[in-house]
């Protein structure tokens, strides 16, 4: 249920109303916009007397929300959310996140070199997988905690905030210096993991599931927020369709404007996993920016041919440098 308050509602009266609603067992999300305050009521709203609420002199409108996702719903929070990643990096509400780096952290020289190159090109976050969800148990599984240590070295060397994937909540302690925790496509519906991440205050980059619907992605984000962590960034990374012969996945670019309509959360696009081919990454990255994405996550490797994972879709630092310039041009046109 949503209650939109009148412009002249005083802070005292607003607080009294919130306290009263909370006493009825409801969770109240307050969205303080420039012109209006919106109260999002979550819980058993059946008990709330809508007519009584409507009749209060500080209340403008009251409506029931039938969507199953509440806290992530734009109706509850009309303004774009801004997820703050570090002192000078944020995503959403006009802040663009350009995340780049290798699929996997391989060694100190590799990650630090790539970090320096992507930073020079204009990236504002460094990615690198350390706990790798690989289809085959015989493939490189990542450096684990050691990889996170190397990422933090690269962060020290460049100042770039770091983004890396968690697979098992038991490793959470290792993520203390990680700025954004990624939940990969294979864990989008690992609800126990999402609940635990909801108890942290770390920004979470939540990827769309391998064959996940938009609604399922929003419900997964709802799990994190319902447990207390509002710092969620959504990531479209392509979905499984009947076209899996030429491209690794099918990039659902319409997910960007659809999500923008449905939710206030920032939306970034990963054209690397979406296409699986370095030659396709640039055009899809530019299209994603044009479609309104709040950021991009792009795989970059110093030597893609010898990468331990996802070399075929990784850009060289030179190619990323060129792409970053074109991304900036599209962004300038959109402003
Ligand atoms: C990744 O970002 O390296 C990754 C494994 O992505 P996804 O979960 O989208 O497949
Ligand atoms: Mn990868």
XYZ file of C-alpha atoms and ligand atoms in Angstrom:
346
model
C 0.000 0.000 0.000
C 1.204 3.519 -0.753
C 0.233 6.701 1.048
C 1.284 9.927 -0.642
C 1.357 12.812 1.805
C 0.291 16.360 1.096
C 3.029 18.905 0.447
C 2.322 20.773 3.666
C 2.523 17.674 5.912
C 4.685 18.693 8.874
C 7.574 16.414 9.962
C 5.904 15.950 13.371
C 2.552 14.846 11.966
C 4.346 12.640 9.424
C 6.304 10.944 12.205
C 3.137 10.409 14.243
C 1.511 8.726 11.266
C 4.572 6.519 10.659
C 4.647 5.479 14.335
C 0.942 4.656 14.229
C 1.389 2.524 11.097
C 4.363 0.732 12.645
C 2.319 -0.046 15.744
C -0.022 -1.944 13.435
C 2.882 -4.237 12.541
C 3.706 -2.628 9.205
C 7.110 -1.910 7.791
C 7.142 1.693 6.574
C 9.521 2.787 3.796
C 9.755 6.548 3.642
C 10.687 8.156 0.352
C 11.293 11.852 0.802
C 11.134 13.489 -2.613
C 11.656 17.121 -3.480
C 7.919 17.814 -3.595
C 6.216 14.904 -1.920
C 6.699 12.249 0.726
C 5.667 8.725 -0.171
C 5.082 6.096 2.523
C 5.420 2.533 1.287
C 3.580 0.178 3.634
C 4.702 -3.425 3.652
C 3.188 -6.287 5.607
C -0.375 -7.260 6.283
C -2.042 -4.102 4.962
C -5.446 -5.806 4.883
C -5.980 -4.578 8.451
C -5.421 -0.928 7.511
C -8.583 1.103 7.135
C -7.922 2.811 3.790
C -10.806 5.254 4.156
C -9.621 6.322 7.565
C -6.085 6.822 6.257
C -7.391 8.800 3.284
C -9.415 11.064 5.552
C -6.346 12.299 7.485
C -5.619 15.897 6.578
C -1.936 15.242 5.800
C -2.709 12.361 3.421
C -3.221 13.054 -0.273
C -3.805 9.613 -1.820
C -3.811 5.968 -0.711
C -3.494 3.095 -3.166
C -2.988 -0.623 -2.904
C -0.045 -2.095 -4.799
C -0.755 -5.506 -6.213
C 2.816 -6.134 -7.501
C 4.599 -8.806 -5.441
C 7.719 -6.644 -5.220
C 7.335 -3.735 -2.837
C 10.553 -2.192 -1.505
C 12.165 -2.229 -4.974
C 9.000 -0.836 -6.569
C 9.202 2.608 -8.132
C 5.695 3.263 -6.849
C 7.131 3.111 -3.317
C 10.130 5.246 -4.173
C 9.515 7.461 -7.219
C 13.042 8.881 -7.382
C 16.051 6.982 -8.697
C 18.136 5.384 -5.971
C 21.807 6.228 -5.820
C 24.059 3.437 -4.553
C 27.209 4.882 -3.033
C 30.202 2.644 -3.619
C 32.998 4.808 -2.202
C 33.581 8.440 -1.338
C 33.716 9.458 -4.973
C 31.968 6.633 -6.829
C 28.211 6.064 -6.974
C 25.803 4.342 -9.347
C 22.317 5.563 -10.297
C 20.542 8.914 -10.398
C 22.941 10.285 -13.007
C 26.064 8.594 -11.597
C 27.556 6.189 -14.133
C 29.429 3.073 -13.047
C 32.043 1.877 -15.514
C 33.243 -1.452 -14.113
C 36.078 -3.177 -15.950
C 38.640 -5.891 -15.366
C 39.357 -9.524 -16.044
C 36.919 -12.382 -15.662
C 39.308 -13.965 -13.135
C 42.063 -12.572 -10.970
C 45.088 -14.608 -12.086
C 48.137 -13.054 -10.445
C 49.348 -9.810 -8.907
C 50.977 -8.423 -12.076
C 47.907 -9.193 -14.195
C 45.314 -7.585 -11.932
C 47.390 -4.534 -11.078
C 48.321 -3.947 -14.720
C 44.711 -4.284 -15.914
C 43.559 -2.046 -13.040
C 45.976 0.684 -14.094
C 44.969 0.414 -17.739
C 41.207 0.481 -17.162
C 41.566 3.334 -14.714
C 43.535 5.342 -17.277
C 40.768 4.641 -19.805
C 38.103 6.026 -17.446
C 36.748 3.033 -15.516
C 35.691 3.921 -11.970
C 35.529 0.361 -10.571
C 37.700 -2.726 -10.985
C 36.151 -6.167 -11.409
C 37.853 -9.538 -11.046
C 36.474 -12.927 -10.084
C 38.123 -14.845 -7.270
C 35.467 -17.399 -6.461
C 34.516 -18.558 -9.942
C 31.323 -20.422 -10.777
C 32.567 -22.604 -13.639
C 30.408 -25.051 -15.586
C 33.143 -27.693 -15.399
C 34.777 -28.709 -12.106
C 38.003 -29.248 -14.066
C 38.243 -25.611 -15.162
C 40.114 -22.907 -13.231
C 38.074 -22.249 -10.088
C 39.662 -18.926 -9.126
C 42.203 -17.968 -6.480
C 39.616 -17.660 -3.679
C 40.657 -15.510 -0.714
C 44.113 -15.057 -2.266
C 42.511 -13.406 -5.280
C 40.640 -10.968 -3.053
C 43.966 -10.020 -1.448
C 45.376 -9.315 -4.920
C 42.326 -7.201 -5.752
C 42.884 -5.138 -2.623
C 46.522 -4.626 -3.698
C 45.267 -3.368 -7.067
C 42.806 -1.125 -5.226
C 45.670 0.321 -3.163
C 47.712 0.916 -6.307
C 44.953 2.628 -8.283
C 42.315 3.823 -5.826
C 39.637 1.934 -7.790
C 36.843 0.368 -5.715
C 36.651 -3.395 -6.302
C 33.799 -5.662 -7.385
C 33.987 -9.429 -6.940
C 31.623 -12.371 -6.756
C 30.534 -14.266 -3.658
C 29.370 -17.867 -4.013
C 29.194 -19.030 -0.418
C 28.100 -16.935 2.548
C 30.723 -18.699 4.705
C 33.385 -16.654 2.869
C 31.749 -13.298 3.733
C 34.551 -12.294 6.151
C 36.974 -12.280 3.222
C 34.895 -9.522 1.565
C 35.557 -6.889 4.214
C 37.619 -4.672 1.883
C 35.488 -5.441 -1.169
C 33.411 -2.418 -2.211
C 30.705 -4.187 -4.237
C 29.747 -7.823 -3.749
C 28.573 -9.480 -6.943
C 25.894 -12.157 -6.934
C 26.330 -14.119 -10.142
C 23.677 -15.399 -12.514
C 23.928 -18.870 -11.014
C 23.093 -17.574 -7.538
C 20.387 -15.028 -8.302
C 17.842 -17.278 -6.629
C 20.045 -18.530 -3.816
C 17.643 -17.027 -1.321
C 19.662 -17.920 1.783
C 22.656 -16.100 0.300
C 20.480 -13.090 -0.569
C 19.009 -12.957 2.934
C 22.467 -12.930 4.525
C 23.705 -10.233 2.119
C 20.615 -8.273 3.122
C 22.012 -8.138 6.647
C 25.173 -6.386 5.440
C 25.329 -2.800 4.219
C 27.622 -3.542 1.270
C 26.526 -2.551 -2.231
C 25.359 -5.708 -4.018
C 25.585 -6.144 -7.795
C 22.789 -8.600 -8.475
C 22.899 -10.316 -11.849
C 19.848 -11.573 -13.695
C 19.517 -15.360 -13.541
C 20.564 -17.532 -16.501
C 16.953 -17.909 -17.590
C 15.466 -15.496 -15.101
C 12.501 -13.270 -15.743
C 12.486 -9.598 -14.869
C 10.017 -10.295 -12.083
C 12.295 -12.972 -10.629
C 15.211 -10.527 -10.673
C 13.120 -7.949 -8.827
C 11.979 -10.529 -6.277
C 15.621 -11.468 -5.645
C 16.456 -7.798 -5.071
C 13.436 -7.633 -2.751
C 15.011 -10.398 -0.610
C 18.118 -8.258 -0.071
C 16.211 -5.067 0.698
C 13.593 -6.781 2.854
C 16.465 -7.953 5.053
C 17.737 -4.410 5.498
C 20.244 -3.648 2.733
C 18.990 -1.076 0.238
C 22.263 -0.887 -1.703
C 21.318 -3.027 -4.659
C 22.428 -2.554 -8.271
C 20.707 -4.742 -10.868
C 22.675 -6.221 -13.766
C 21.305 -7.445 -17.094
C 23.822 -9.961 -18.433
C 21.862 -11.749 -21.147
C 19.483 -14.670 -20.808
C 19.280 -18.169 -22.230
C 17.168 -18.270 -25.401
C 17.010 -20.550 -28.439
C 19.842 -18.466 -29.923
C 22.817 -19.959 -28.172
C 24.765 -20.923 -31.243
C 26.258 -17.625 -32.272
C 26.018 -15.599 -29.079
C 26.605 -16.978 -25.582
C 23.352 -15.464 -24.327
C 20.775 -13.047 -25.680
C 21.157 -9.537 -24.340
C 17.719 -8.350 -23.303
C 18.233 -4.630 -23.757
C 14.550 -3.942 -23.267
C 15.132 -5.048 -19.666
C 16.808 -1.686 -19.080
C 13.799 0.563 -19.772
C 11.426 -2.052 -18.326
C 13.378 -2.147 -15.055
C 13.603 1.628 -15.039
C 9.808 1.759 -15.151
C 9.325 -0.842 -12.454
C 12.059 -0.034 -9.972
C 14.080 2.839 -8.550
C 17.232 0.696 -8.364
C 20.171 1.406 -10.692
C 20.551 -0.914 -13.685
C 23.867 -1.828 -15.278
C 24.536 -4.009 -18.308
C 27.227 -6.652 -18.797
C 27.720 -6.970 -22.566
C 30.625 -9.421 -22.107
C 28.672 -12.353 -20.661
C 25.674 -11.356 -22.765
C 27.472 -11.887 -26.066
C 30.473 -14.090 -25.296
C 32.423 -12.459 -28.119
C 34.828 -9.550 -27.839
C 33.813 -8.292 -31.305
C 30.210 -7.775 -30.131
C 30.902 -6.168 -26.771
C 31.405 -2.606 -28.029
C 28.163 -2.243 -29.963
C 26.108 -3.766 -27.175
C 27.816 -1.561 -24.582
C 26.971 1.568 -26.567
C 23.402 0.386 -27.137
C 23.019 -0.253 -23.403
C 24.111 3.284 -22.604
C 21.677 4.629 -25.201
C 18.925 2.516 -23.617
C 19.482 4.276 -20.292
C 21.794 1.955 -18.346
C 23.372 3.440 -15.212
C 26.593 1.609 -15.852
C 28.444 -1.163 -17.646
C 30.495 -4.132 -16.551
C 33.071 -5.117 -19.165
C 35.689 -7.853 -19.110
C 39.196 -6.663 -19.980
C 42.316 -8.850 -20.045
C 45.950 -8.031 -20.720
C 46.284 -11.178 -22.871
C 42.823 -12.490 -23.813
C 44.235 -15.408 -25.804
C 45.798 -16.864 -22.668
C 43.137 -15.828 -20.134
C 42.243 -18.543 -17.604
C 38.537 -17.819 -18.167
C 36.357 -15.994 -20.695
C 39.214 -14.895 -22.965
C 36.980 -14.940 -26.059
C 34.780 -12.172 -24.687
C 37.550 -10.116 -23.082
C 38.679 -6.828 -24.568
C 42.325 -5.856 -24.665
C 43.188 -2.703 -22.693
C 43.569 -0.864 -26.025
C 40.117 -1.912 -27.223
C 38.634 -0.895 -23.860
C 40.343 2.460 -24.061
C 38.760 3.081 -27.457
C 35.342 1.876 -26.261
C 35.449 4.040 -23.121
C 35.862 7.124 -25.326
C 32.840 6.128 -27.401
C 30.800 5.430 -24.256
C 31.552 8.943 -23.081
C 30.380 10.367 -26.413
C 27.038 8.547 -26.196
C 26.596 9.731 -22.628
C 27.244 13.315 -23.678
C 24.594 13.076 -26.397
C 22.053 11.780 -23.871
C 22.478 14.553 -21.328
C 31.277 -13.056 -14.131
O 30.915 -11.885 -13.991
O 32.459 -13.402 -14.285
C 30.242 -14.115 -14.180
C 30.517 -15.369 -13.866
O 29.064 -13.652 -14.615
P 27.601 -14.342 -14.703
O 27.227 -14.681 -13.310
O 26.779 -13.250 -15.307
O 27.725 -15.527 -15.605
Mn 33.469 -14.056 -16.923
